Amino acid sequence: MSPLTRARHLLARAQRVAILTGAGISAESGIPTFRGPNGLWRDYRPEDLATPEAFARDPQLVWEWYMWRRALIAAAEPNAGHLALVAIEQRVTTCTLITQNVDGLHDRAGSTHIHKIHGDIWLTRCQECGYQRHDRTVVFTEVPLCPDCGARLRPGVVWFGEPLPRLVWEDAQRAVADCQVLLIAGTSAQVFPAAGLIGLASDAGAATVEINREDTFHSVGVTVSLRGLCGDLLPKLV
Ligand code: BJW
């Protein structure tokens, strides 16, 4: 039996599915991944852009980087990979989509049960008070300030060294511990605690199916590892 057929069988029998996605699923929509030869970290060091320290040191630079990414994302459309995950959600009893992506393409594709564990690039929030605003159209040319307290506003994403949103993360862990199949699509799974979800699923007895264009650290440990593009393999899986 080919790995693709095996993965199809696993998925066809499952009623409780969890899905972990990463930047690779949006790559075919034209949004760069983080790692790898064409990744964002090729030109920028994560510690210069995606940490609270970087923002404290140079908020203008960090905002410029996020405004550049917002513009790329605004021009992008969900692809066949995103749409295939909507089809899975419609077929099974429980489907929890856990995404590390901040681009909102799963929402735009039509998925409904989404856990955004690394935040949302369209969210702008205050560092000091509870103010936040979700807006896909606003453009900042300089560091925005909070209309309520005057402190700096920041992108509503999770940077290195910051905790994940607690309730979202707890729900994600629960869904993974309870699923029959965990589908892992387009992530290098090098960033924790998200990467730990794969071990959590295996330990709880779930089958794990990885889709990635390259081998990852998890490729040998998962139940089935498929090499190829999300936009090609995910539709074939459903
Ligand atoms: C395709 C494809 C196609 C391409 N088809 N495939 C345990 C051990 C070691 C370190 C740690 C640990 N626990 C915590 C840490 C520290 C740190 C960490 O994990 N560091 C590692 C790098 C080692 N983690 C954290 O700091 C986290 N916070 C935390 O743990 O807090 C604890 C705490 C508790 C209480 C108080 C205080 C703290 C937070 C992590 C936040 C990560 N944030 C980022 C930026 C988000 C905002 C933004 O977008 O700007 O999230 S970093 C970046 O990496 C982004 C991504 O979501 C994340 C994952 O990347 P992803 O999605 O996997 O992308 P790539 O590029 O790595 O991979 C793409 C893959 O797709 C590749 O494999 C390609 O082959 C593939 N591909 N095209 C199929 N078409």
Short mmCIF file of C-alpha atoms and ligand atoms in Angstrom, two decimals:
data_model
loop_
_atom_site.label_atom_id
_atom_site.label_comp_id
_atom_site.label_asym_id
_atom_site.label_seq_id
_atom_site.Cartn_x
_atom_site.Cartn_y
_atom_site.Cartn_z
CA MET A 1 0.00 0.00 0.00
CA SER A 2 1.43 3.41 -0.91
CA PRO A 3 1.89 5.98 1.87
CA LEU A 4 -0.83 8.14 0.27
CA THR A 5 -3.33 5.26 0.24
CA ARG A 6 -2.45 4.41 3.84
CA ALA A 7 -3.01 8.03 4.89
CA ARG A 8 -6.33 8.09 3.00
CA HIS A 9 -7.48 4.97 4.84
CA LEU A 10 -6.52 6.40 8.22
CA LEU A 11 -8.40 9.60 7.52
CA ALA A 12 -11.43 7.87 6.02
CA ARG A 13 -11.90 5.82 9.21
CA ALA A 14 -11.45 8.78 11.61
CA GLN A 15 -14.27 10.84 13.07
CA ARG A 16 -12.11 12.92 15.42
CA VAL A 17 -9.39 14.73 13.52
CA ALA A 18 -6.92 17.40 14.60
CA ILE A 19 -4.80 19.33 12.12
CA LEU A 20 -1.59 21.26 12.78
CA THR A 21 -0.59 23.65 10.02
CA GLY A 22 2.44 25.83 9.44
CA ALA A 23 3.81 28.31 6.95
CA GLY A 24 4.22 25.65 4.22
CA ILE A 25 0.47 25.47 3.61
CA SER A 26 0.41 29.17 2.68
CA ALA A 27 3.59 29.00 0.58
CA GLU A 28 1.57 28.16 -2.54
CA SER A 29 -0.46 31.33 -1.89
CA GLY A 30 2.77 33.30 -2.25
CA ILE A 31 3.49 33.87 1.44
CA PRO A 32 7.11 33.11 2.39
CA THR A 33 7.87 30.47 5.01
CA PHE A 34 10.27 31.23 7.87
CA ARG A 35 13.04 28.67 7.48
CA GLY A 36 14.71 27.23 4.38
CA PRO A 37 16.47 28.80 1.38
CA ASN A 38 13.61 31.18 0.49
CA GLY A 39 12.40 31.68 4.06
CA LEU A 40 12.01 34.96 5.91
CA TRP A 41 14.83 34.13 8.33
CA ARG A 42 17.26 34.00 5.37
CA ASP A 43 17.28 37.81 5.27
CA TYR A 44 16.31 38.61 8.85
CA ARG A 45 17.39 37.22 12.19
CA PRO A 46 14.38 36.15 14.31
CA GLU A 47 15.86 37.91 17.34
CA ASP A 48 15.85 41.23 15.40
CA LEU A 49 12.15 41.01 14.53
CA ALA A 50 10.14 38.42 16.40
CA THR A 51 10.97 38.95 20.05
CA PRO A 52 9.71 41.45 22.66
CA GLU A 53 13.33 42.64 22.99
CA ALA A 54 13.49 43.44 19.27
CA PHE A 55 10.28 45.45 19.54
CA ALA A 56 11.56 47.36 22.58
CA ARG A 57 14.84 48.11 20.75
CA ASP A 58 13.43 49.13 17.36
CA PRO A 59 9.61 49.21 17.15
CA GLN A 60 9.72 51.07 13.82
CA LEU A 61 11.73 48.27 12.16
CA VAL A 62 9.46 45.59 13.58
CA TRP A 63 6.32 47.42 12.42
CA GLU A 64 7.82 47.92 8.93
CA TRP A 65 8.39 44.16 8.70
CA TYR A 66 4.82 43.40 9.77
CA MET A 67 3.34 46.02 7.44
CA TRP A 68 5.31 44.47 4.57
CA ARG A 69 3.98 41.02 5.48
CA ARG A 70 0.42 42.36 5.91
CA ALA A 71 0.56 43.72 2.36
CA LEU A 72 1.76 40.35 0.98
CA ILE A 73 -0.96 38.51 2.88
CA ALA A 74 -3.68 40.96 1.83
CA ALA A 75 -2.85 40.21 -1.79
CA ALA A 76 -2.88 36.42 -1.27
CA GLU A 77 -5.73 33.95 -1.73
CA PRO A 78 -6.34 30.63 0.01
CA ASN A 79 -5.09 27.70 -2.10
CA ALA A 80 -6.18 24.11 -2.74
CA GLY A 81 -4.50 22.98 0.50
CA HIS A 82 -6.56 25.36 2.65
CA LEU A 83 -9.73 24.33 0.80
CA ALA A 84 -9.05 20.61 1.29
CA LEU A 85 -8.97 21.16 5.05
CA VAL A 86 -12.45 22.71 4.86
CA ALA A 87 -13.62 19.53 3.12
CA ILE A 88 -12.19 17.41 5.95
CA GLU A 89 -13.98 19.55 8.53
CA GLN A 90 -17.27 19.00 6.70
CA ARG A 91 -16.84 15.21 6.63
CA VAL A 92 -15.91 14.31 10.22
CA THR A 93 -17.65 14.67 13.58
CA THR A 94 -14.93 16.75 15.23
CA CYS A 95 -12.20 18.63 13.43
CA THR A 96 -9.90 21.04 15.25
CA LEU A 97 -7.58 23.10 13.12
CA ILE A 98 -4.55 24.33 15.03
CA THR A 99 -2.54 26.79 13.02
CA GLN A 100 0.79 28.42 13.72
CA ASN A 101 0.03 30.80 10.84
CA VAL A 102 -1.03 34.35 11.50
CA ASP A 103 -2.23 35.06 7.95
CA GLY A 104 -5.95 34.28 8.33
CA LEU A 105 -6.09 32.22 5.12
CA HIS A 106 -7.81 29.31 6.88
CA ASP A 107 -10.67 31.67 7.88
CA ARG A 108 -10.89 33.00 4.36
CA ALA A 109 -10.97 29.44 2.95
CA GLY A 110 -13.97 28.65 5.16
CA SER A 111 -12.58 26.60 8.06
CA THR A 112 -14.53 27.37 11.22
CA HIS A 113 -12.92 25.59 14.15
CA ILE A 114 -9.55 27.37 14.09
CA HIS A 115 -7.09 27.71 16.97
CA LYS A 116 -4.55 30.41 16.16
CA ILE A 117 -1.83 29.53 18.60
CA HIS A 118 0.67 32.18 17.36
CA GLY A 119 -1.88 34.98 17.08
CA ASP A 120 -3.24 36.97 14.17
CA ILE A 121 -1.32 39.44 12.01
CA TRP A 122 -4.47 41.56 11.56
CA LEU A 123 -4.76 42.13 15.29
CA THR A 124 -3.11 45.20 16.78
CA ARG A 125 -2.97 45.35 20.54
CA CYS A 126 -1.73 47.54 23.36
CA GLN A 127 1.33 46.48 25.32
CA GLU A 128 -0.03 47.99 28.52
CA CYS A 129 -3.84 47.98 28.65
CA GLY A 130 -6.44 45.63 27.17
CA TYR A 131 -7.04 47.64 23.98
CA GLN A 132 -7.07 45.63 20.76
CA ARG A 133 -8.37 46.09 17.27
CA HIS A 134 -8.80 43.65 14.39
CA ASP A 135 -8.55 45.47 11.07
CA ARG A 136 -7.46 44.22 7.65
CA THR A 137 -7.25 47.66 6.09
CA VAL A 138 -5.33 49.92 8.46
CA VAL A 139 -1.84 51.02 7.35
CA PHE A 140 0.70 52.31 9.87
CA THR A 141 3.62 54.32 8.57
CA GLU A 142 4.94 54.92 12.08
CA VAL A 143 4.62 53.11 15.38
CA PRO A 144 0.95 53.39 16.40
CA LEU A 145 -0.02 54.49 19.90
CA CYS A 146 -2.91 53.23 22.01
CA PRO A 147 -6.00 55.48 21.79
CA ASP A 148 -6.86 54.53 25.40
CA CYS A 149 -3.56 54.83 27.30
CA GLY A 150 -0.97 56.22 24.86
CA ALA A 151 1.40 53.22 25.11
CA ARG A 152 2.86 51.60 21.97
CA LEU A 153 0.61 49.29 20.00
CA ARG A 154 2.12 46.02 18.75
CA PRO A 155 1.12 43.27 16.33
CA GLY A 156 -1.14 40.67 17.97
CA VAL A 157 1.20 37.75 17.34
CA VAL A 158 3.23 35.51 19.66
CA TRP A 159 6.95 36.22 19.64
CA PHE A 160 9.77 33.99 20.86
CA GLY A 161 9.88 33.91 24.65
CA GLU A 162 6.19 34.78 24.98
CA PRO A 163 3.50 32.39 26.22
CA LEU A 164 0.84 31.15 23.82
CA PRO A 165 -2.75 32.37 24.43
CA ARG A 166 -3.70 30.13 27.37
CA LEU A 167 -7.25 29.07 26.54
CA VAL A 168 -6.51 28.54 22.85
CA TRP A 169 -3.47 26.44 23.71
CA GLU A 170 -5.35 24.37 26.30
CA ASP A 171 -8.11 23.65 23.77
CA ALA A 172 -5.51 22.68 21.18
CA GLN A 173 -3.85 20.23 23.56
CA ARG A 174 -7.21 18.72 24.49
CA ALA A 175 -8.18 18.24 20.84
CA VAL A 176 -4.87 16.58 20.02
CA ALA A 177 -5.03 14.28 23.03
CA ASP A 178 -8.53 13.21 21.97
CA CYS A 179 -8.12 12.84 18.19
CA GLN A 180 -7.82 9.64 16.17
CA VAL A 181 -5.69 11.25 13.47
CA LEU A 182 -3.40 14.26 13.69
CA LEU A 183 -2.63 15.72 10.29
CA ILE A 184 0.56 17.80 10.25
CA ALA A 185 0.77 20.02 7.16
CA GLY A 186 3.52 22.37 6.04
CA THR A 187 5.42 22.87 9.25
CA SER A 188 9.07 22.24 10.08
CA ALA A 189 7.77 21.59 13.62
CA GLN A 190 10.90 23.06 15.15
CA VAL A 191 9.13 25.64 17.29
CA PHE A 192 7.83 24.66 20.71
CA PRO A 193 5.41 24.17 22.31
CA ALA A 194 3.54 23.61 18.99
CA ALA A 195 5.96 20.85 17.92
CA GLY A 196 5.19 19.00 21.15
CA LEU A 197 1.64 18.37 19.91
CA ILE A 198 2.97 15.62 17.63
CA GLY A 199 4.35 13.60 20.55
CA LEU A 200 1.20 14.31 22.54
CA ALA A 201 -0.94 12.78 19.77
CA SER A 202 1.26 9.69 19.40
CA ASP A 203 1.38 9.14 23.17
CA ALA A 204 -2.43 9.31 23.25
CA GLY A 205 -2.67 6.62 20.56
CA ALA A 206 -3.54 8.76 17.54
CA ALA A 207 -2.17 8.11 14.07
CA THR A 208 0.01 10.96 12.80
CA VAL A 209 0.17 11.92 9.14
CA GLU A 210 2.76 14.44 7.99
CA ILE A 211 2.69 16.34 4.69
CA ASN A 212 5.80 18.30 3.85
CA ARG A 213 7.85 19.00 0.78
CA GLU A 214 10.96 17.95 2.75
CA ASP A 215 11.92 15.55 5.53
CA THR A 216 11.55 17.01 9.01
CA PHE A 217 12.79 15.87 12.43
CA HIS A 218 9.41 14.13 12.81
CA SER A 219 9.30 12.29 9.48
CA VAL A 220 10.66 9.03 10.90
CA GLY A 221 8.49 9.06 14.02
CA VAL A 222 5.07 9.71 12.47
CA THR A 223 2.70 6.97 11.26
CA VAL A 224 2.82 8.14 7.62
CA SER A 225 5.02 10.82 6.12
CA LEU A 226 4.11 12.14 2.68
CA ARG A 227 6.64 14.11 0.60
CA GLY A 228 5.08 16.76 -1.62
CA LEU A 229 3.16 20.01 -1.71
CA CYS A 230 0.14 20.70 0.49
CA GLY A 231 -1.78 22.08 -2.49
CA ASP A 232 -1.31 18.79 -4.31
CA LEU A 233 -1.43 16.16 -1.55
CA LEU A 234 -4.18 17.53 0.71
CA PRO A 235 -6.84 17.42 -2.04
CA LYS A 236 -5.68 13.86 -2.90
CA LEU A 237 -6.06 12.89 0.75
CA VAL A 238 -9.71 13.91 0.88
C1 BJW B 1 5.89 22.96 2.46
C2 BJW B 1 5.52 23.74 1.36
C3 BJW B 1 4.46 23.27 0.57
C4 BJW B 1 7.13 24.74 2.39
N1 BJW B 1 3.86 22.12 0.88
N2 BJW B 1 5.29 21.82 2.73
C5 BJW B 1 11.62 23.62 24.00
C6 BJW B 1 12.82 23.31 23.43
C7 BJW B 1 13.60 24.30 22.82
C8 BJW B 1 13.16 25.62 22.75
C9 BJW B 1 11.95 25.93 23.32
C10 BJW B 1 11.21 24.94 23.93
N3 BJW B 1 10.07 25.53 24.39
C11 BJW B 1 10.08 26.84 24.06
C12 BJW B 1 11.23 27.13 23.41
C13 BJW B 1 11.61 28.47 22.89
C14 BJW B 1 10.93 28.83 21.60
C15 BJW B 1 11.30 27.79 20.56
O1 BJW B 1 10.55 26.90 20.23
N4 BJW B 1 12.47 27.90 19.95
C16 BJW B 1 12.87 26.96 18.90
C17 BJW B 1 13.23 27.74 17.65
C18 BJW B 1 13.93 26.04 19.39
N5 BJW B 1 9.49 28.93 21.76
C19 BJW B 1 8.89 30.03 22.21
O2 BJW B 1 9.54 30.98 22.58
C20 BJW B 1 7.37 30.01 22.32
N6 BJW B 1 6.98 30.47 23.60
C21 BJW B 1 7.15 29.74 24.69
O3 BJW B 1 7.54 28.60 24.67
O4 BJW B 1 6.79 30.41 25.83
C22 BJW B 1 7.03 29.80 27.11
C23 BJW B 1 6.62 30.81 28.15
C24 BJW B 1 5.74 30.42 29.13
C25 BJW B 1 5.37 31.35 30.11
C26 BJW B 1 5.88 32.65 30.08
C27 BJW B 1 6.77 33.03 29.09
C28 BJW B 1 7.13 32.10 28.11
C29 BJW B 1 6.75 31.00 21.33
C30 BJW B 1 7.00 30.65 19.92
C31 BJW B 1 6.44 31.74 19.00
C32 BJW B 1 6.84 31.53 17.56
N7 BJW B 1 6.55 32.70 16.84
C33 BJW B 1 6.74 32.71 15.38
C34 BJW B 1 6.45 34.14 14.88
C35 BJW B 1 4.93 34.36 14.94
C36 BJW B 1 4.53 35.72 14.50
C37 BJW B 1 4.84 35.99 13.05
O5 BJW B 1 4.35 35.29 12.14
O6 BJW B 1 5.57 36.94 12.83
O7 BJW B 1 5.86 31.77 14.75
S1 BJW B 1 8.35 32.13 14.85
C38 BJW B 1 7.79 31.31 13.41
O8 BJW B 1 8.00 29.87 13.51
C39 BJW B 1 6.26 31.51 13.39
C40 BJW B 1 5.78 30.16 12.95
O9 BJW B 1 4.43 30.00 13.32
C41 BJW B 1 6.73 29.22 13.64
C42 BJW B 1 6.76 27.85 13.03
O10 BJW B 1 7.26 27.87 11.74
P1 BJW B 1 6.61 26.94 10.61
O11 BJW B 1 5.21 27.31 10.39
O12 BJW B 1 6.89 25.52 10.91
O13 BJW B 1 7.42 27.42 9.31
P2 BJW B 1 8.86 26.93 8.78
O14 BJW B 1 9.33 27.96 7.83
O15 BJW B 1 9.76 26.56 9.89
O16 BJW B 1 8.55 25.58 8.03
C43 BJW B 1 7.79 25.53 6.83
C44 BJW B 1 7.74 24.08 6.39
O17 BJW B 1 6.89 23.98 5.29
C45 BJW B 1 9.10 23.51 5.98
O18 BJW B 1 9.28 22.27 6.63
C46 BJW B 1 8.97 23.33 4.45
O19 BJW B 1 9.67 22.18 3.99
C47 BJW B 1 7.48 23.14 4.30
N8 BJW B 1 6.92 23.59 3.03
N9 BJW B 1 6.34 24.83 1.27
C48 BJW B 1 4.33 21.39 1.90
N10 BJW B 1 4.02 23.97 -0.55
#
